[in-house]
GROMACS .gro file of C-alpha atoms in nm:
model
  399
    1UNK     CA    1  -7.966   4.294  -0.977
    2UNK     CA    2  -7.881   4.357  -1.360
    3UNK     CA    3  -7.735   4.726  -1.307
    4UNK     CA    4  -7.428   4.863  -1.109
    5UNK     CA    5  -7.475   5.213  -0.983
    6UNK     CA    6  -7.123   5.378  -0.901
    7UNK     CA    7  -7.105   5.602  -0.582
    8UNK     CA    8  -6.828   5.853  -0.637
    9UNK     CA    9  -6.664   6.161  -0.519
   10UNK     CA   10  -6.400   6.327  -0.316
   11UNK     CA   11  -6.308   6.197   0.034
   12UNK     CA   12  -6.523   6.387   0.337
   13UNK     CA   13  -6.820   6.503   0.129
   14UNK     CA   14  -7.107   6.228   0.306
   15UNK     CA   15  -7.015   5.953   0.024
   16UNK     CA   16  -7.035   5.666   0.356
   17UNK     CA   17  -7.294   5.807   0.496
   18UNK     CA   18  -7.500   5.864   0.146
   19UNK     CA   19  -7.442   5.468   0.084
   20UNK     CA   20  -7.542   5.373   0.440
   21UNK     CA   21  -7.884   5.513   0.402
   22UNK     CA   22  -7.920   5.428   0.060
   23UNK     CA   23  -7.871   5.036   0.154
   24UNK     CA   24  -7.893   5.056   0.575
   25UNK     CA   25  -7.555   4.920   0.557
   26UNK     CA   26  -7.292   4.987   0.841
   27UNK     CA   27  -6.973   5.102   0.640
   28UNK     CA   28  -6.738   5.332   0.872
   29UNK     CA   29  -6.819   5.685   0.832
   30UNK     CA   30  -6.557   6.012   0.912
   31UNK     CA   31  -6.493   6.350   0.879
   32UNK     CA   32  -6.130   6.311   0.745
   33UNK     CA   33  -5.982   6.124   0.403
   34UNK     CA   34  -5.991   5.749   0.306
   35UNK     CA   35  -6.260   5.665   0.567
   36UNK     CA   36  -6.352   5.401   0.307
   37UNK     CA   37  -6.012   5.240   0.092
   38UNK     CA   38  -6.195   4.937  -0.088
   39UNK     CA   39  -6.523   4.957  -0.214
   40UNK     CA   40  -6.828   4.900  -0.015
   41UNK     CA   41  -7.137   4.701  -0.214
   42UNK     CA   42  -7.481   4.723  -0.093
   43UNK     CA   43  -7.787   4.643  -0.234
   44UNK     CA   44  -8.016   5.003  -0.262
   45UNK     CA   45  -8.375   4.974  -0.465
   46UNK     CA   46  -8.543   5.191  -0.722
   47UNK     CA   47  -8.930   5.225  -0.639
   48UNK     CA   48  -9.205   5.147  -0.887
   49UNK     CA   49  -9.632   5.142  -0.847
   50UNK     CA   50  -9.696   4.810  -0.794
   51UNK     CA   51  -9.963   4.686  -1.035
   52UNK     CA   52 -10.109   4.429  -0.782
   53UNK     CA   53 -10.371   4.682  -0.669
   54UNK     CA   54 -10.479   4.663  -1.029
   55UNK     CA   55 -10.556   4.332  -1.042
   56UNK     CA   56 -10.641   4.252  -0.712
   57UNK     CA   57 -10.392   4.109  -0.581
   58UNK     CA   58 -10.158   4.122  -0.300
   59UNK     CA   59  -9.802   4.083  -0.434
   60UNK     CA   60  -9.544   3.857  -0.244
   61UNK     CA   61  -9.217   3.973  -0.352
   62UNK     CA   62  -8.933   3.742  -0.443
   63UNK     CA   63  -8.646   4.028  -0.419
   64UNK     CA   64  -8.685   4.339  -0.218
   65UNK     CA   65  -9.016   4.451  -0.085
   66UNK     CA   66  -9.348   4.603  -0.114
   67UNK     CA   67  -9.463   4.898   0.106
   68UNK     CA   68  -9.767   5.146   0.076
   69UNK     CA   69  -9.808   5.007  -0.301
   70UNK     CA   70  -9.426   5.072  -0.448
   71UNK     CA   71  -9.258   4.818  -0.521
   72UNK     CA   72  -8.872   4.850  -0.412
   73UNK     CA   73  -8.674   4.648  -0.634
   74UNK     CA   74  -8.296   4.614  -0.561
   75UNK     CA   75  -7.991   4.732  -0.779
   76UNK     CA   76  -7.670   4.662  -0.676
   77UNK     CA   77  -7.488   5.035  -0.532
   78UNK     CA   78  -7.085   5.029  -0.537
   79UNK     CA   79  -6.933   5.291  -0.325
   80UNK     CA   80  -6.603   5.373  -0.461
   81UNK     CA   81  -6.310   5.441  -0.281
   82UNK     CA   82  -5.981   5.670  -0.428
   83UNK     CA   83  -6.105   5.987  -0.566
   84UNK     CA   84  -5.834   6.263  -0.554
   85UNK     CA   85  -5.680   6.491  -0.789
   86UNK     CA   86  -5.441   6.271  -1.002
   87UNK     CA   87  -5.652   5.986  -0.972
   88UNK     CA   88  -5.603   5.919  -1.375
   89UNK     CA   89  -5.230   5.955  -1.306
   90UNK     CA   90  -5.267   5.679  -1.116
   91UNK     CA   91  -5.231   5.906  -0.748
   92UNK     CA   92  -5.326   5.785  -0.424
   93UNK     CA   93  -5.619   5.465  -0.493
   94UNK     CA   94  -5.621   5.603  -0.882
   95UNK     CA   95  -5.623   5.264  -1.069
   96UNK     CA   96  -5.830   5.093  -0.836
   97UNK     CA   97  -6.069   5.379  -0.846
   98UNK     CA   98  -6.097   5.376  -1.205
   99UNK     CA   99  -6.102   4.988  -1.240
  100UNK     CA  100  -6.387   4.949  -0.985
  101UNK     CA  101  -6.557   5.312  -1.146
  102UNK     CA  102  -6.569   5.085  -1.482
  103UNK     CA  103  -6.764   4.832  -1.361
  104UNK     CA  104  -7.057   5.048  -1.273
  105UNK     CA  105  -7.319   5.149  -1.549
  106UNK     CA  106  -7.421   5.497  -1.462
  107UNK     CA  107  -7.286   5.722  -1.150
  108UNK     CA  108  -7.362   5.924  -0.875
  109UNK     CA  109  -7.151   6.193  -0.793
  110UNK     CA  110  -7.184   6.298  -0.407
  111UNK     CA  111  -7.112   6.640  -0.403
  112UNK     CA  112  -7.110   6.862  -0.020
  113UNK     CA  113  -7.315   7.177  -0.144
  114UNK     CA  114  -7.283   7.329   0.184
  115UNK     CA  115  -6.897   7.374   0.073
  116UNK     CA  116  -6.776   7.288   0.376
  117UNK     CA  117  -6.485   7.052   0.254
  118UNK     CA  118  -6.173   7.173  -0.009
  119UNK     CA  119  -6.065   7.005  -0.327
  120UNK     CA  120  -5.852   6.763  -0.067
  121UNK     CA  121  -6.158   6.656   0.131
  122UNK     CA  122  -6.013   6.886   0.419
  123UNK     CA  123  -6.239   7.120   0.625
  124UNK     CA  124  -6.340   7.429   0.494
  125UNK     CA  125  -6.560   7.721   0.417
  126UNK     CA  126  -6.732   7.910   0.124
  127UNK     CA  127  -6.623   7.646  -0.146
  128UNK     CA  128  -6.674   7.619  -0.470
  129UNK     CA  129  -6.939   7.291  -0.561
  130UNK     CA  130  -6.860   7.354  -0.884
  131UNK     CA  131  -6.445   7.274  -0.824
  132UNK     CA  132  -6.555   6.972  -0.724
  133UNK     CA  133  -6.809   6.853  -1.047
  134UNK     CA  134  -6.558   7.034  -1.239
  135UNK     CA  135  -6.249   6.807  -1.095
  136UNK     CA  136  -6.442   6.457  -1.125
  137UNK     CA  137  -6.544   6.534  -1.488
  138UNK     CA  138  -6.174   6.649  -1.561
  139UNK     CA  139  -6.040   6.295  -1.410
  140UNK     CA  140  -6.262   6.114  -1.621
  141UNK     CA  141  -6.221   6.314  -1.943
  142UNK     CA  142  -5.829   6.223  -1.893
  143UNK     CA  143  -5.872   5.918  -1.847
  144UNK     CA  144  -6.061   5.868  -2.158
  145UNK     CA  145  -5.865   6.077  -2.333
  146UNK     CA  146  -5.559   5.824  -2.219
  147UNK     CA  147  -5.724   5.521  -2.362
  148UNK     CA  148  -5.810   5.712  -2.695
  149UNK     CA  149  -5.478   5.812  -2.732
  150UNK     CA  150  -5.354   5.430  -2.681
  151UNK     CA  151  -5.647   5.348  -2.957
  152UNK     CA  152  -5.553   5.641  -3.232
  153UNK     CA  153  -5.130   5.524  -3.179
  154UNK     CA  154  -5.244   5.163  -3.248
  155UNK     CA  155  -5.471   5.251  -3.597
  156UNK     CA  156  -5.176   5.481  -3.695
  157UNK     CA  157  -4.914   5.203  -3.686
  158UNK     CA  158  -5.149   4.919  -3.869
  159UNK     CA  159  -5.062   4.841  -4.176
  160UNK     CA  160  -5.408   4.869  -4.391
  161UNK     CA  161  -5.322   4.639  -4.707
  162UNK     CA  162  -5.251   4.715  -5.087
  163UNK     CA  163  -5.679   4.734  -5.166
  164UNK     CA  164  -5.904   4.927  -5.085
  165UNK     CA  165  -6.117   4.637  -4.881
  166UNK     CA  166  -5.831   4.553  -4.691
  167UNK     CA  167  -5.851   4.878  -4.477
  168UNK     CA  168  -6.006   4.843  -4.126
  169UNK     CA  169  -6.229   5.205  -3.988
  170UNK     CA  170  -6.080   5.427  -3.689
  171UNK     CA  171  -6.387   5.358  -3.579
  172UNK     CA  172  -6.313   4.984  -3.500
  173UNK     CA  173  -5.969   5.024  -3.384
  174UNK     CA  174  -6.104   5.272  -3.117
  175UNK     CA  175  -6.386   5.069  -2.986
  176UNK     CA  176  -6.157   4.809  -2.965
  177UNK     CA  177  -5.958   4.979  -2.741
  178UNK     CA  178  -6.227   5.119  -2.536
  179UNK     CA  179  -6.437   4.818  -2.476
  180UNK     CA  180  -6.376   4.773  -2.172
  181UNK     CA  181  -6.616   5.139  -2.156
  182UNK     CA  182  -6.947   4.901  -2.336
  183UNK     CA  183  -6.913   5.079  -2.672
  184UNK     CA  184  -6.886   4.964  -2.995
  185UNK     CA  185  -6.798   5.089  -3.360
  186UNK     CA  186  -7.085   5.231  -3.454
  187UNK     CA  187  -7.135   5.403  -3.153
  188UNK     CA  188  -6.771   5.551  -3.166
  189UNK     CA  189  -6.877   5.647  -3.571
  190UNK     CA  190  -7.186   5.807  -3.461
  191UNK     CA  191  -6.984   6.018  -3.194
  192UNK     CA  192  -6.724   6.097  -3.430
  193UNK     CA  193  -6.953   6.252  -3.745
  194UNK     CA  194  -7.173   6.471  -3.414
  195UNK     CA  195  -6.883   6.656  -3.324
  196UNK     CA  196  -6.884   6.766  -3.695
  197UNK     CA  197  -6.469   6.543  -3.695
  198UNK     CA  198  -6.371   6.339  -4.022
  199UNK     CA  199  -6.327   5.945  -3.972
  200UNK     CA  200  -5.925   6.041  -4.017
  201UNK     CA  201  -5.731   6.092  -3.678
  202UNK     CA  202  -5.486   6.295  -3.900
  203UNK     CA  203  -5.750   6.575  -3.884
  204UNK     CA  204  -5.818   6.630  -3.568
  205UNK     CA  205  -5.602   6.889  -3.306
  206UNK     CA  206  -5.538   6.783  -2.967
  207UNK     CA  207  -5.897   6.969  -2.899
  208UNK     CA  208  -6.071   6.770  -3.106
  209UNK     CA  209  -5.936   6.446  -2.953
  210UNK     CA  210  -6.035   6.604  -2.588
  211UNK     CA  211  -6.372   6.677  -2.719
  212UNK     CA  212  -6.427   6.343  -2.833
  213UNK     CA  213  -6.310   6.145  -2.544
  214UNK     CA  214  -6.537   6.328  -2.299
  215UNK     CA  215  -6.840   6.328  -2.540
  216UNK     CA  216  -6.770   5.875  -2.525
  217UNK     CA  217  -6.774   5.919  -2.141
  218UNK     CA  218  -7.048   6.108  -2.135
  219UNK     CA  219  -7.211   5.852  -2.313
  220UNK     CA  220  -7.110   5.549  -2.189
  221UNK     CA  221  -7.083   5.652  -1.811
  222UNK     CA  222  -7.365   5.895  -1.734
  223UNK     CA  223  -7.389   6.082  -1.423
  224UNK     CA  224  -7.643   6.243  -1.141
  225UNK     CA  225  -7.527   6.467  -0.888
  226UNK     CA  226  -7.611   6.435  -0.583
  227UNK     CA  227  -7.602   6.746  -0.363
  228UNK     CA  228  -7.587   6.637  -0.058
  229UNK     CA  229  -7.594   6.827   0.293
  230UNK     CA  230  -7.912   7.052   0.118
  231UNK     CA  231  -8.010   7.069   0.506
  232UNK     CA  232  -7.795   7.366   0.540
  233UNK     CA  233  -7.885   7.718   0.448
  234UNK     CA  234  -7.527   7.737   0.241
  235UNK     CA  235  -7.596   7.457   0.018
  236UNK     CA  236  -7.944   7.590  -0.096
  237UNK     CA  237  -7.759   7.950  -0.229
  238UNK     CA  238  -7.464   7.688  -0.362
  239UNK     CA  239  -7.796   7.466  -0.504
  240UNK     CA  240  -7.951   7.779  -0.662
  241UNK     CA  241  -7.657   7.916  -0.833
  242UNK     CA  242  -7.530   7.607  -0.975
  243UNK     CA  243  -7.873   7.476  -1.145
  244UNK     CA  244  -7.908   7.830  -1.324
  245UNK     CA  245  -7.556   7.836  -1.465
  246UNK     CA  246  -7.577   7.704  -1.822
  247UNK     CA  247  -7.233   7.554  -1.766
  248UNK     CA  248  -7.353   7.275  -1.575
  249UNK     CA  249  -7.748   7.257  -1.797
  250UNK     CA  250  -7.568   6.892  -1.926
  251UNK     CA  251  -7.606   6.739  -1.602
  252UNK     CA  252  -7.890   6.598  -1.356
  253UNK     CA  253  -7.879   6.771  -1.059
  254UNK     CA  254  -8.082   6.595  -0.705
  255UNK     CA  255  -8.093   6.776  -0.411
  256UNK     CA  256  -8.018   6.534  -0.117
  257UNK     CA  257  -7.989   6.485   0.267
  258UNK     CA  258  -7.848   6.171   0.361
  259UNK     CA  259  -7.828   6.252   0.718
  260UNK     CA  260  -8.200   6.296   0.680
  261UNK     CA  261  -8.295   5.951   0.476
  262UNK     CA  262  -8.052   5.803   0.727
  263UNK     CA  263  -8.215   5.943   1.023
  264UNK     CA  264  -8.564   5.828   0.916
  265UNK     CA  265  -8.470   5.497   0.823
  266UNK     CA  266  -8.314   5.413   1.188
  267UNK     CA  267  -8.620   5.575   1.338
  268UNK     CA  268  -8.836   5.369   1.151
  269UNK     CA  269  -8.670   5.050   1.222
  270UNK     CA  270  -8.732   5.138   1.551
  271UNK     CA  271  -9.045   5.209   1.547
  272UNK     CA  272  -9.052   5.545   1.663
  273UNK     CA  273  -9.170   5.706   1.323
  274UNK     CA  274  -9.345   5.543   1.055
  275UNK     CA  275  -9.160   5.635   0.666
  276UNK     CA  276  -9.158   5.501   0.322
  277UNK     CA  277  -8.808   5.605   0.147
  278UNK     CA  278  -8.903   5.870  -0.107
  279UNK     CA  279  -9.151   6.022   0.050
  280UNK     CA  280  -9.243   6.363   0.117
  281UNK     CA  281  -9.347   6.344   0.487
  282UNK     CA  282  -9.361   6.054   0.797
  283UNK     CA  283  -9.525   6.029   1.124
  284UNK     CA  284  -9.464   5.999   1.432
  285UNK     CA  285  -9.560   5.718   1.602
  286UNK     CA  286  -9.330   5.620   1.882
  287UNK     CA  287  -9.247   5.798   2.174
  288UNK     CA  288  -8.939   6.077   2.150
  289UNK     CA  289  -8.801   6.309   2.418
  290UNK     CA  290  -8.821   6.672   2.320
  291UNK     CA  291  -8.462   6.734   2.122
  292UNK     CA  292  -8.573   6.427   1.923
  293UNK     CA  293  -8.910   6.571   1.827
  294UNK     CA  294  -8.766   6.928   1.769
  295UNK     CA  295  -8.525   6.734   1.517
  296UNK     CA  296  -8.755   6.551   1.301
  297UNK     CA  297  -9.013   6.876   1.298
  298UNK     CA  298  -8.625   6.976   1.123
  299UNK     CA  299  -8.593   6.655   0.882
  300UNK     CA  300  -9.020   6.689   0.844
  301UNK     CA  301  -8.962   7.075   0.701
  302UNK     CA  302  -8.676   6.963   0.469
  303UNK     CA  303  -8.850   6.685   0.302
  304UNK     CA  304  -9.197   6.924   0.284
  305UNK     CA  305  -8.958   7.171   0.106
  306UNK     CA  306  -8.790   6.942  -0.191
  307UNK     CA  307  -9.051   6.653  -0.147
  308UNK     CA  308  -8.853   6.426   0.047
  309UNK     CA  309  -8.484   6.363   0.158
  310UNK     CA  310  -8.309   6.273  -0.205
  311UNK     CA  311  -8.122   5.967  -0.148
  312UNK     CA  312  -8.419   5.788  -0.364
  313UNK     CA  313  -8.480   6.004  -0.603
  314UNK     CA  314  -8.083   6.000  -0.681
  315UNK     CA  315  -8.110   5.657  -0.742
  316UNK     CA  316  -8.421   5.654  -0.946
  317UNK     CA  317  -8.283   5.958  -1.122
  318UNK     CA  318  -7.972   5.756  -1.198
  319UNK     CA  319  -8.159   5.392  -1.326
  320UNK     CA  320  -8.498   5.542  -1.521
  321UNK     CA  321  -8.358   5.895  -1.632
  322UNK     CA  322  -8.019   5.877  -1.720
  323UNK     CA  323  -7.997   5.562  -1.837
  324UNK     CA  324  -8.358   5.518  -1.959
  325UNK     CA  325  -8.423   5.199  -1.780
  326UNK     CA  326  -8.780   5.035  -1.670
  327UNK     CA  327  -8.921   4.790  -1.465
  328UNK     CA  328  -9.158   4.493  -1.607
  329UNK     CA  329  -9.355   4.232  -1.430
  330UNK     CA  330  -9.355   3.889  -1.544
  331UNK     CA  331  -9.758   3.838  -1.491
  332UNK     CA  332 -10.080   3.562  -1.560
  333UNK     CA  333 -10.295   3.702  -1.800
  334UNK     CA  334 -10.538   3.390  -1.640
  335UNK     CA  335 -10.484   3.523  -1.268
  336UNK     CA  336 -10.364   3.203  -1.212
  337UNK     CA  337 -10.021   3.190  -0.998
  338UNK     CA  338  -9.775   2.914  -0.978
  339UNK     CA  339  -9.563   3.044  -0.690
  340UNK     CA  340  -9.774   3.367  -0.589
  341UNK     CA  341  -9.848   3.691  -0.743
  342UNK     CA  342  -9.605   3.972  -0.858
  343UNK     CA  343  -9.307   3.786  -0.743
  344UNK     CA  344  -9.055   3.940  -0.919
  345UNK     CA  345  -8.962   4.246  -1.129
  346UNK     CA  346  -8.690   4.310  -1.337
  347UNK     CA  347  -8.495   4.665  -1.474
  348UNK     CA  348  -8.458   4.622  -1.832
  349UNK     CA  349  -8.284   4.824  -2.087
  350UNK     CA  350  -8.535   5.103  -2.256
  351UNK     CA  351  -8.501   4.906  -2.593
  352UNK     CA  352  -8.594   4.583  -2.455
  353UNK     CA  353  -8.820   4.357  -2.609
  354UNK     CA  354  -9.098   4.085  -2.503
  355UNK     CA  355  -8.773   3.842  -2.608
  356UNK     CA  356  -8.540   3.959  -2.438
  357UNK     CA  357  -8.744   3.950  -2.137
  358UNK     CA  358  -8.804   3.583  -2.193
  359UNK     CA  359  -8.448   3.497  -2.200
  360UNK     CA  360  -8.388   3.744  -1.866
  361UNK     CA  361  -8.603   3.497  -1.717
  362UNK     CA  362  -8.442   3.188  -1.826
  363UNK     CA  363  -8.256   3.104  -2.145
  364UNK     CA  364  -8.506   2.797  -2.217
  365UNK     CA  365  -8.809   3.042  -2.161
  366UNK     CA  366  -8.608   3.239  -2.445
  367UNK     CA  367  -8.518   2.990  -2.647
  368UNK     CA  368  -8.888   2.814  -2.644
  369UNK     CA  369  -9.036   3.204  -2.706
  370UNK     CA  370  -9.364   3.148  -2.882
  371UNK     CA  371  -9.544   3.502  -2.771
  372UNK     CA  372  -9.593   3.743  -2.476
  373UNK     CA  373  -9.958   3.847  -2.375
  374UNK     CA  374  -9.996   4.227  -2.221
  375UNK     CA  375 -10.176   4.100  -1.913
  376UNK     CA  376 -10.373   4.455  -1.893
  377UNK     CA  377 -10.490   4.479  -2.221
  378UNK     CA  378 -10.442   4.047  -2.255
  379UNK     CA  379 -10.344   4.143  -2.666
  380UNK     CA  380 -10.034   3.937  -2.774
  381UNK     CA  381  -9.732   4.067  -2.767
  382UNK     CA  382  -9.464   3.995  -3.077
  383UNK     CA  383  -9.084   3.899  -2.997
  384UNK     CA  384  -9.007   4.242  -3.147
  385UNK     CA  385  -9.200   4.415  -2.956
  386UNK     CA  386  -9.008   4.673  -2.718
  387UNK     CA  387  -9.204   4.705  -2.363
  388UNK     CA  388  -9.324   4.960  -2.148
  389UNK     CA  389  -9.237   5.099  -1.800
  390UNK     CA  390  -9.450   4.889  -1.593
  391UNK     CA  391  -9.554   4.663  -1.822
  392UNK     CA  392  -9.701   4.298  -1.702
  393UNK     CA  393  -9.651   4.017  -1.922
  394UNK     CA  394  -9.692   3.706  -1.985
  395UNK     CA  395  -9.435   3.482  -2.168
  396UNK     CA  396  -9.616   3.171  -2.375
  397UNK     CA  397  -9.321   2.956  -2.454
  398UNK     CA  398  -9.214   2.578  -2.509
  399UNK     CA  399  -8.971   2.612  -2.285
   0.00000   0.00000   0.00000
């Protein structure tokens, strides 16, 4: 599992509940703050078209599973614990929040449209969604900001050396300090000269230091929402209003369910209904007493009406949209299989090349890289070569 989705957001809002149907694990769920204090890992799974059908073949996966020709492959889902107002400040869980938050590559934000829970996580009615993207973005702007600050004292105080040469860029000083985010100087440059800001601290105002801390979080910890509890009438105004308000246009925005997804998944397991996650319908196939069949006819019009219940689609949203990832398939361009076709898949960066999926699989498969072969098209494939979504290769190596 090479990626670390982050489950965030305020106490009370589904967050447990969200991750237990993402991963069918069995994490305590409440209606009332801190159900969850440490963080809960569990192992959810983006869904690709397997590309056995293709070639004939029936795959045998290694990791995760095959159903109805997607392939589920896992990624590893954190559900964080410690969101509250102050959390930056270091209130209530705040640094362990933001030190397990850092370890996750992109985030999902688990918002209750229905707006049945305050700021607090308390019960409530008629409230704002928007407080509550609004409050998560502030924490993590101010927590950047925090760090930035740390990095533009530090470049201030050096002492830059009688020539020219000698002097080291803002630009390094503040990816320095930020590291721990995955940036990097020319990333922090680039950022810098888009918001139209000189490479000189001493010419920026305390809004142009704001401005560029949340444009490097933006960038280095990208978000979906999730709107969750979409099965209630409130939360599909709340939905409406909020995706046509250009103030939130910057942001992906999934309607969700998890009591559905949740729902199907147990019924599945038990045989009573028969459902692939992500799709848009199920069937029955078990017996159920009447109040059970009147409430999946429920689940069965909510999926019809935003093509399923949104727990997958978050996290597919969150791996191959926001941060641009994509699956490959090491493959046999011969047919022939050592240890059984299609056994494995792997989430790669959107820049990736036929190289650096050699060394994902092994570093003496890397290190011995001769050449990949496209098994579709069976063309060779150069080390520089940056694959495609769903791409099956080959690796030819000395290794």
């Amino acid at each position: 599992m090479s990626y670390t989705i982050g489950l965030v957001g305020k106490p009370s809002v589904g967050k447990s509940s969200f991750f237990n149907a993402a991963t069918m694990n069995d994490v305590p769920e409440g209606a009332y703050p801190f159900t969850t204090i440490d963080p809960s890992i569990g192992e959810a799974y983006v869904g690709v078209d397997c590309p056995a059908p293709e070639f004939e073949e029936t795959c045998e996966p290694n990791h995760g599973f095959c159903r109805d020709d997607t392939r589920f492959v896992p990624v590893k889902l954190v559900d964080v614990a410690g969101l509250i107002p102050g959390a930056h400040e270091g209130k209530g869980l705040g640094n362990q929040f933001l030190s397990d938050l850092n370890e996750a590559d992109v985030l999902v934000h688990v918002v209750d449209f229905s707006g049945e829970t305050d700021i607090e996580g308390e019960p409530t009615e008629g409230h704002d969604p928007r407080e509550d993207i609004d409050f998560l973005e502030n924490e993590l702007d101010q927590w950047y900001l925090d760090i930035l600050e740390k990095g533009i004292e530090k470049f201030e105080s050096m002492y830059q050396g009688p020539n020219p040469g000698d002097e080291v860029g803002v630009e390094e000083v503040l990816a320095e300090q930020m590291s721990a985010f995955r940036t990097n100087k020319d990333e922090i440059k680039q950022v810098v000269l888009s918001l139209d800001l000189e490479l000189d601290p001493e010419t920026w105002d305390d809004g142009d230091r704001f401005d560029l801390a949340r444009e490097i979080r933006k960038r280095t910890k990208p978000m979906v929402i999730a709107a969750n509890k979409m099965d209630t009438p409130a939360a599909r105004e709340n939905y409406e209003a909020i995706t046509s308000d250009p103030e939130y246009e910057h942001l992906t925005v999934v309607p969700a369910s998890a009591h559905a997804e949740g729902s199907l998944k147990k019924a599945d397991e038990a045989g009573v209904v028969d459902y692939t996650p992500g799709d848009d319908d199920f069937e029955i196939v078990g017996d159920v007493s009447d109040e059970q069949a009147q409430g999946l006819e429920t689940i069965r019009e909510f999926v019809a009406d935003y093509g399923g219940t949104g727990v997958q689609s978050v996290i597919e949203a969150a791996l191959f949209e926001e941060l641009d990832a994509k699956a490959v398939f090491p493959g046999s361009a011969s047919g022939s299989w050592s240890k059984g076709p299609f056994r494995d898949c792997f989430v790669l960066p959107d820049h990736a090349t036929a190289e650096d999926f050699a060394y994902t699989l092994h570093s003496d498969i890397g290190d011995g890289f001769l050449h990949g072969i496209d098994c579709r098209s069976g063309r060779q494939v150069g080390a520089d070569s940056v694959l495609e979504h769903r791409d099956v290769v080959e690796i030819v190596t000395t290794g």
